[in-house]
Amino acid sequence: MNTANIVLYDDQCPMCTFQMRVLTWLDWFNTASLLPMSHPRALEAAPGLTREALHAAIHCVTPERTVYRGARCLRFVGMRMPLMVPLALVLWIPGVIWIAERVYAWVSTNRYVLSKVFGCKEACAILPERKRAGVGVVAEREEVVERKT
C-alpha cells in the first residue's frame, strides 16, 4: 500500500498541469501521487466529494482520508516538500490563509483565462515530466489509489 498523499488536479487546465509538473520536481521524498480529475478513480480517491467540488479546486487526500482543499492543500503539501516549506510556513501566519483562500478561489475560477493570457499551453511544455520510481501520476499506477477503508 502506498502512503503518499493523493493530489487531485484539473488536467484540462494547462496552468494546473504545469504546476503539477513543477510539483513532481519539488517532491524529493515522493510524498504526493498525482491524480487527474478526469481519471475514473478520482471520485473514489476522494469519497464524499462531487465532481463539481473537485473541479472547483485542487484537493489533497491523505492516507487517513483527510481532505485539504485549495490554499490549505498547498499549505499541507508544501510542509512535506523542503523547497516549498518557506511558502507553507507563510501560510501558517494568522490571517494569511484567509487571504490565500480568496486569491486561490479567484485564480481557480479564472484558471482557463489565465492559461490563455500567460500562454501556458506552449510555454508549459518546456519543463519535462519527471519520472519517479514507485509513485507518480496515479493514472499510470492504479494500485496507488487502493487503500484500506
Short mmCIF file of C-alpha atoms in Angstrom, two decimals:
data_model
loop_
_atom_site.label_atom_id
_atom_site.label_comp_id
_atom_site.label_asym_id
_atom_site.label_seq_id
_atom_site.Cartn_x
_atom_site.Cartn_y
_atom_site.Cartn_z
CA MET A 1 0.00 0.00 0.00
CA ASN A 2 1.33 3.44 -0.96
CA THR A 3 1.34 6.01 1.83
CA ALA A 4 1.67 9.07 -0.42
CA ASN A 5 -0.91 11.82 -0.30
CA ILE A 6 -3.14 11.91 -3.39
CA VAL A 7 -3.29 15.30 -5.09
CA LEU A 8 -6.32 15.72 -7.37
CA TYR A 9 -5.90 18.39 -10.04
CA ASP A 10 -7.58 19.69 -13.21
CA ASP A 11 -5.73 18.01 -16.06
CA GLN A 12 -7.75 20.00 -18.63
CA CYS A 13 -6.14 23.25 -17.41
CA PRO A 14 -2.69 23.92 -18.93
CA MET A 15 -1.65 26.09 -15.97
CA CYS A 16 -2.71 23.40 -13.47
CA THR A 17 -0.91 20.67 -15.40
CA PHE A 18 2.25 22.78 -15.47
CA GLN A 19 2.03 23.37 -11.71
CA MET A 20 1.72 19.63 -11.12
CA ARG A 21 4.74 19.03 -13.33
CA VAL A 22 6.68 21.53 -11.18
CA LEU A 23 5.37 19.81 -8.06
CA THR A 24 6.85 16.47 -9.16
CA TRP A 25 10.27 18.11 -9.39
CA LEU A 26 9.89 19.66 -5.92
CA ASP A 27 8.69 16.40 -4.36
CA TRP A 28 12.08 14.93 -3.45
CA PHE A 29 10.63 12.43 -0.98
CA ASN A 30 7.71 11.28 -3.16
CA THR A 31 5.09 12.45 -0.69
CA ALA A 32 2.43 13.13 -3.33
CA SER A 33 0.81 11.00 -6.01
CA LEU A 34 -0.97 12.98 -8.70
CA LEU A 35 -4.43 12.00 -9.88
CA PRO A 36 -6.10 13.93 -12.71
CA MET A 37 -9.74 14.86 -12.04
CA SER A 38 -10.75 13.29 -15.34
CA HIS A 39 -9.48 9.90 -14.20
CA PRO A 40 -12.28 7.40 -13.41
CA ARG A 41 -10.81 6.76 -9.95
CA ALA A 42 -10.81 10.45 -8.90
CA LEU A 43 -14.17 10.25 -7.13
CA GLU A 44 -13.10 7.01 -5.46
CA ALA A 45 -9.96 8.67 -4.11
CA ALA A 46 -11.98 11.49 -2.56
CA PRO A 47 -15.09 9.94 -1.01
CA GLY A 48 -17.83 12.40 -0.22
CA LEU A 49 -16.77 14.91 -2.88
CA THR A 50 -18.69 15.53 -6.08
CA ARG A 51 -17.06 16.05 -9.46
CA GLU A 52 -18.14 19.72 -9.23
CA ALA A 53 -16.39 20.12 -5.87
CA LEU A 54 -13.24 18.52 -7.27
CA HIS A 55 -13.38 20.81 -10.30
CA ALA A 56 -13.58 23.92 -8.09
CA ALA A 57 -10.11 23.49 -6.54
CA ILE A 58 -7.06 21.31 -6.08
CA HIS A 59 -7.53 18.70 -3.35
CA CYS A 60 -5.17 16.53 -1.33
CA VAL A 61 -6.39 13.31 0.26
CA THR A 62 -4.16 11.90 2.98
CA PRO A 63 -3.77 8.18 3.70
CA GLU A 64 -6.05 8.80 6.72
CA ARG A 65 -8.69 10.18 4.27
CA THR A 66 -8.42 13.79 5.48
CA VAL A 67 -9.13 16.17 2.58
CA TYR A 68 -7.40 19.53 2.14
CA ARG A 69 -8.73 21.95 -0.48
CA GLY A 70 -7.31 24.96 -2.34
CA ALA A 71 -4.78 27.06 -0.42
CA ARG A 72 -4.96 24.64 2.53
CA CYS A 73 -3.96 21.84 0.15
CA LEU A 74 -0.96 23.87 -0.99
CA ARG A 75 -0.01 24.54 2.64
CA PHE A 76 -0.36 20.85 3.58
CA VAL A 77 1.64 19.59 0.60
CA GLY A 78 4.18 22.40 0.98
CA MET A 79 5.04 21.35 4.52
CA ARG A 80 6.17 17.99 3.12
CA MET A 81 8.49 19.32 0.40
CA PRO A 82 11.71 21.07 1.52
CA LEU A 83 11.70 23.72 -1.22
CA MET A 84 8.06 24.61 -0.51
CA VAL A 85 8.37 24.82 3.29
CA PRO A 86 9.02 28.61 3.32
CA LEU A 87 5.78 29.25 1.38
CA ALA A 88 3.88 26.80 3.57
CA LEU A 89 5.18 28.47 6.74
CA VAL A 90 3.98 31.87 5.48
CA LEU A 91 0.52 30.34 5.05
CA TRP A 92 0.53 29.49 8.79
CA ILE A 93 0.83 33.17 9.79
CA PRO A 94 -2.53 34.20 11.27
CA GLY A 95 -4.79 35.72 8.63
CA VAL A 96 -2.62 34.75 5.67
CA ILE A 97 -4.56 31.56 4.88
CA TRP A 98 -7.79 33.60 4.77
CA ILE A 99 -6.25 35.88 2.11
CA ALA A 100 -4.65 32.93 0.30
CA GLU A 101 -8.00 31.13 0.09
CA ARG A 102 -9.61 34.15 -1.58
CA VAL A 103 -6.70 34.61 -4.01
CA TYR A 104 -6.76 30.88 -4.75
CA ALA A 105 -10.53 30.96 -5.37
CA TRP A 106 -10.11 33.81 -7.87
CA VAL A 107 -7.23 32.08 -9.67
CA SER A 108 -9.14 28.78 -9.70
CA THR A 109 -12.26 30.42 -11.13
CA ASN A 110 -10.21 32.15 -13.84
CA ARG A 111 -7.62 29.44 -14.49
CA TYR A 112 -8.59 28.81 -18.12
CA VAL A 113 -8.44 32.52 -18.96
CA LEU A 114 -5.14 32.87 -17.09
CA SER A 115 -3.73 29.89 -19.01
CA LYS A 116 -4.58 31.66 -22.28
CA VAL A 117 -3.29 35.06 -21.13
CA PHE A 118 0.06 33.68 -19.98
CA GLY A 119 0.36 31.37 -22.98
CA CYS A 120 0.75 28.41 -20.71
CA LYS A 121 -0.17 25.85 -23.35
CA GLU A 122 3.11 26.20 -25.27
CA ALA A 123 5.30 27.66 -22.52
CA CYS A 124 4.34 24.98 -20.04
CA ALA A 125 5.64 22.26 -22.34
CA ILE A 126 9.20 23.44 -21.63
CA LEU A 127 9.52 21.66 -18.28
CA PRO A 128 9.99 17.92 -18.82
CA GLU A 129 7.91 15.44 -16.88
CA ARG A 130 9.80 13.82 -14.01
CA LYS A 131 9.79 10.04 -13.99
CA ARG A 132 9.64 8.63 -10.48
CA ALA A 133 10.07 5.04 -9.43
CA GLY A 134 7.30 3.70 -7.24
CA VAL A 135 4.97 6.71 -7.23
CA GLY A 136 3.80 9.37 -9.58
CA VAL A 137 0.74 10.02 -11.60
CA VAL A 138 -1.89 7.69 -10.19
CA ALA A 139 -3.45 7.26 -13.61
CA GLU A 140 -0.35 5.28 -14.54
CA ARG A 141 -0.43 3.18 -11.37
CA GLU A 142 -3.95 2.18 -10.39
CA GLU A 143 -2.92 0.44 -7.18
CA VAL A 144 -1.78 3.70 -5.58
CA VAL A 145 -5.42 4.71 -5.07
CA GLU A 146 -6.39 1.44 -3.43
CA ARG A 147 -6.38 1.92 0.32
CA LYS A 148 -7.86 0.13 3.28
CA THR A 149 -11.09 1.77 4.44
#
